[in-house]
Amino acid sequence: MIDSQLKPNNIIDENLIAAFYKVPQEDFLPDALKNLSYIDDHIKFSKHSFILKPLIFAKFLNIIKPKLPDTILEIGSGGGYTTSVLANLVNFVYSIEQDKSIFDLTIKNIKSKNYVNINVLFSNYRKLDDLDVKFNKIIINGTVNADPLNLLEKLNVDGKLVCILKEKFSSSIYLYNKKISGYEKLKIMNASAPIIINYIDKEEFNF
């Protein structure tokens, strides 16, 4: 995966590459999905839960440039895989998972790896009122269909959020930078992934 997917697409930061090497993806998959480890695509657990395609996740990291002192929030735990990659890059990771079966899988996987700088929370992605923490960086591991205003509120000033935003005719990776008042928004590149937060329509996921 690293040599065939990441490095040829300009993911060459030594810290990022080292973090991916430390986290074997197959360790985070149910037995029925282990044969899909390292495919060049998203790995679906269910209709609403998946591991983001490795190249897109690596692009996200390349964009927000996680630093060791950071406290970072991820939306969608990927069974703990993406969480664990992040835990090798930053001081502390909060991971939000709203699918109970994947939350349980994530907890099991994180415990088996003995990480002490991860807190996995079971919560609705659109309703994080009880999360009284501010973050340096936020990664949404999938596509949203409107600006993620509830998550931007959780950023420190000068904090960064990265996600894929589905617009009328296309979807693209966007970087949001939190300002004292509001935020700025920068389109990075075209990309696609399954919807993880539906801000517009009635929530399909039964939390």
Short mmCIF file of C-alpha atoms in Angstrom, two decimals:
data_model
loop_
_atom_site.label_atom_id
_atom_site.label_comp_id
_atom_site.label_asym_id
_atom_site.label_seq_id
_atom_site.Cartn_x
_atom_site.Cartn_y
_atom_site.Cartn_z
CA MET A 1 0.00 0.00 0.00
CA ILE A 2 2.68 2.49 0.98
CA ASP A 3 4.91 1.81 -2.02
CA SER A 4 2.12 1.30 -4.57
CA GLN A 5 -0.50 3.85 -3.43
CA LEU A 6 0.99 6.51 -1.16
CA LYS A 7 4.52 7.26 -2.33
CA PRO A 8 3.63 7.43 -6.07
CA ASN A 9 1.02 10.07 -5.14
CA ASN A 10 3.49 12.33 -3.34
CA ILE A 11 2.85 11.11 0.21
CA ILE A 12 6.49 11.22 1.21
CA ASP A 13 6.53 12.87 4.65
CA GLU A 14 8.68 10.55 6.78
CA ASN A 15 6.48 10.85 9.87
CA LEU A 16 3.34 9.97 7.93
CA ILE A 17 4.98 7.01 6.22
CA ALA A 18 6.32 5.75 9.56
CA ALA A 19 2.85 5.98 11.14
CA PHE A 20 1.32 3.89 8.35
CA TYR A 21 4.08 1.29 8.67
CA LYS A 22 3.32 0.92 12.40
CA VAL A 23 -0.38 0.10 11.87
CA PRO A 24 -1.17 -3.09 9.90
CA GLN A 25 -4.65 -2.54 8.47
CA GLU A 26 -5.59 -6.23 8.54
CA ASP A 27 -5.41 -6.17 12.37
CA PHE A 28 -8.45 -3.86 12.43
CA LEU A 29 -10.72 -5.78 10.07
CA PRO A 30 -13.20 -8.53 10.90
CA ASP A 31 -12.09 -11.93 9.60
CA ALA A 32 -14.54 -11.74 6.70
CA LEU A 33 -12.91 -8.55 5.40
CA LYS A 34 -9.22 -9.28 5.98
CA ASN A 35 -8.78 -10.24 2.33
CA LEU A 36 -9.59 -6.61 1.45
CA SER A 37 -6.62 -5.22 3.39
CA TYR A 38 -4.76 -2.57 1.39
CA ILE A 39 -7.08 -2.50 -1.61
CA ASP A 40 -7.08 0.84 -3.36
CA ASP A 41 -10.62 1.65 -2.26
CA HIS A 42 -12.85 2.30 0.75
CA ILE A 43 -13.55 -0.81 2.84
CA LYS A 44 -17.20 -0.95 3.91
CA PHE A 45 -18.23 -2.53 7.21
CA SER A 46 -21.87 -1.65 6.52
CA LYS A 47 -23.92 0.94 4.61
CA HIS A 48 -22.88 3.74 6.96
CA SER A 49 -19.48 2.59 8.25
CA PHE A 50 -16.23 2.16 6.37
CA ILE A 51 -12.49 2.66 6.36
CA LEU A 52 -11.56 5.57 4.15
CA LYS A 53 -9.42 4.76 1.12
CA PRO A 54 -5.78 4.88 2.33
CA LEU A 55 -4.68 7.45 -0.25
CA ILE A 56 -7.49 9.87 0.67
CA PHE A 57 -6.77 9.47 4.38
CA ALA A 58 -3.07 10.08 3.69
CA LYS A 59 -3.98 13.16 1.63
CA PHE A 60 -6.01 14.45 4.59
CA LEU A 61 -2.99 14.03 6.85
CA ASN A 62 -0.71 15.67 4.31
CA ILE A 63 -3.05 18.66 4.19
CA ILE A 64 -3.53 19.29 7.93
CA LYS A 65 0.03 18.23 8.91
CA PRO A 66 -0.55 16.71 12.36
CA LYS A 67 2.05 17.71 14.95
CA LEU A 68 3.07 15.88 18.12
CA PRO A 69 1.49 18.43 20.56
CA ASP A 70 -1.89 18.32 18.77
CA THR A 71 -5.17 17.09 20.20
CA ILE A 72 -7.10 15.83 17.21
CA LEU A 73 -10.70 14.73 16.60
CA GLU A 74 -11.70 12.20 13.98
CA ILE A 75 -15.24 11.50 12.86
CA GLY A 76 -15.67 7.84 11.97
CA SER A 77 -13.24 5.44 13.59
CA GLY A 78 -12.69 2.92 10.79
CA GLY A 79 -12.63 0.15 13.38
CA GLY A 80 -9.72 1.93 15.05
CA TYR A 81 -7.40 1.82 12.04
CA THR A 82 -7.33 5.54 11.22
CA THR A 83 -7.46 6.27 14.96
CA SER A 84 -4.29 4.28 15.49
CA VAL A 85 -2.44 5.95 12.63
CA LEU A 86 -3.30 9.31 14.20
CA ALA A 87 -2.22 8.11 17.66
CA ASN A 88 1.28 7.61 16.27
CA LEU A 89 1.40 11.22 15.09
CA VAL A 90 -0.17 13.39 17.82
CA ASN A 91 -0.47 13.78 21.57
CA PHE A 92 -4.10 12.69 21.90
CA VAL A 93 -6.90 11.45 19.64
CA TYR A 94 -10.63 11.65 20.23
CA SER A 95 -12.59 9.38 17.90
CA ILE A 96 -16.36 9.62 17.45
CA GLU A 97 -18.24 6.56 16.21
CA GLN A 98 -22.03 6.39 15.85
CA ASP A 99 -22.37 2.77 14.66
CA LYS A 100 -22.54 0.65 17.84
CA SER A 101 -21.07 -2.49 16.27
CA ILE A 102 -18.12 -0.55 14.84
CA PHE A 103 -17.71 1.33 18.13
CA ASP A 104 -17.41 -2.03 19.90
CA LEU A 105 -14.93 -3.26 17.27
CA THR A 106 -12.89 -0.07 17.65
CA ILE A 107 -12.74 -0.38 21.44
CA LYS A 108 -11.65 -4.00 21.12
CA ASN A 109 -8.94 -3.16 18.58
CA ILE A 110 -7.59 -0.16 20.50
CA LYS A 111 -7.38 -2.17 23.73
CA SER A 112 -5.52 -4.99 21.97
CA LYS A 113 -2.88 -2.48 20.82
CA ASN A 114 -2.52 -0.87 24.27
CA TYR A 115 -2.85 2.71 23.09
CA VAL A 116 -3.14 5.16 25.99
CA ASN A 117 -3.62 8.39 23.99
CA ILE A 118 -7.01 7.54 22.43
CA ASN A 119 -10.55 8.19 23.67
CA VAL A 120 -13.29 6.59 21.57
CA LEU A 121 -16.80 8.00 22.10
CA PHE A 122 -20.18 6.65 20.98
CA SER A 123 -22.11 9.67 19.72
CA ASN A 124 -24.19 11.05 16.87
CA TYR A 125 -21.92 12.94 14.43
CA ARG A 126 -24.41 15.80 14.12
CA LYS A 127 -24.94 16.27 17.85
CA LEU A 128 -21.73 16.74 19.81
CA ASP A 129 -23.04 19.18 22.41
CA ASP A 130 -21.68 17.04 25.26
CA LEU A 131 -18.14 17.06 23.86
CA ASP A 132 -16.64 19.92 25.87
CA VAL A 133 -13.19 19.88 24.24
CA LYS A 134 -11.49 22.10 21.65
CA PHE A 135 -9.19 20.64 19.02
CA ASN A 136 -6.20 21.68 16.94
CA LYS A 137 -7.25 19.51 14.00
CA ILE A 138 -10.38 17.63 12.92
CA ILE A 139 -10.62 14.94 10.26
CA ILE A 140 -13.98 13.79 8.92
CA ASN A 141 -13.35 10.33 7.48
CA GLY A 142 -15.85 10.57 4.65
CA THR A 143 -18.11 12.96 2.75
CA VAL A 144 -20.46 15.63 4.13
CA ASN A 145 -23.16 17.38 2.10
CA ALA A 146 -22.96 20.79 3.80
CA ASP A 147 -20.39 22.82 5.71
CA PRO A 148 -19.78 20.96 9.02
CA LEU A 149 -20.66 23.93 11.24
CA ASN A 150 -21.19 21.88 14.43
CA LEU A 151 -17.63 20.54 14.11
CA LEU A 152 -16.05 23.86 13.20
CA GLU A 153 -17.32 25.09 16.56
CA LYS A 154 -15.07 22.49 18.21
CA LEU A 155 -11.86 23.93 16.70
CA ASN A 156 -9.44 26.24 18.45
CA VAL A 157 -8.76 29.51 16.66
CA ASP A 158 -6.34 28.75 13.79
CA GLY A 159 -7.40 25.10 13.96
CA LYS A 160 -7.96 23.11 10.78
CA LEU A 161 -10.65 20.73 9.58
CA VAL A 162 -10.42 18.54 6.49
CA CYS A 163 -13.16 16.56 4.78
CA ILE A 164 -14.76 15.79 1.44
CA LEU A 165 -17.67 18.10 0.66
CA LYS A 166 -20.36 16.98 -1.80
CA GLU A 167 -21.65 19.89 -3.83
CA LYS A 168 -24.29 20.01 -6.55
CA PHE A 169 -22.30 18.42 -9.37
CA SER A 170 -19.07 17.22 -7.76
CA SER A 171 -17.26 16.46 -4.53
CA SER A 172 -13.88 17.75 -3.41
CA ILE A 173 -11.50 17.77 -0.46
CA TYR A 174 -11.84 21.05 1.44
CA LEU A 175 -9.67 22.56 4.14
CA TYR A 176 -11.41 24.78 6.70
CA ASN A 177 -9.36 27.21 8.82
CA LYS A 178 -11.01 28.49 12.01
CA LYS A 179 -10.77 32.24 12.56
CA ILE A 180 -11.64 34.46 15.52
CA SER A 181 -14.88 35.16 13.71
CA GLY A 182 -16.03 32.45 11.33
CA TYR A 183 -13.77 30.40 9.10
CA GLU A 184 -12.11 30.35 5.71
CA LYS A 185 -12.62 27.52 3.25
CA LEU A 186 -10.16 26.28 0.63
CA LYS A 187 -10.88 23.75 -2.12
CA ILE A 188 -7.92 21.38 -2.47
CA MET A 189 -8.74 18.71 -5.08
CA ASN A 190 -11.51 16.54 -6.46
CA ALA A 191 -12.16 13.35 -4.47
CA SER A 192 -15.02 11.04 -3.56
CA ALA A 193 -16.04 8.86 -0.62
CA PRO A 194 -19.29 7.61 0.93
CA ILE A 195 -21.42 10.09 2.85
CA ILE A 196 -20.61 9.96 6.55
CA ILE A 197 -22.67 12.95 7.77
CA ASN A 198 -25.94 13.87 6.09
CA TYR A 199 -26.64 17.44 7.14
CA ILE A 200 -29.37 18.11 4.58
CA ASP A 201 -31.77 15.20 4.42
CA LYS A 202 -33.45 13.30 7.20
CA GLU A 203 -30.76 11.26 8.95
CA GLU A 204 -30.74 7.79 7.40
CA PHE A 205 -28.72 6.28 10.21
CA ASN A 206 -30.77 5.21 13.22
CA PHE A 207 -28.58 6.24 16.13
#
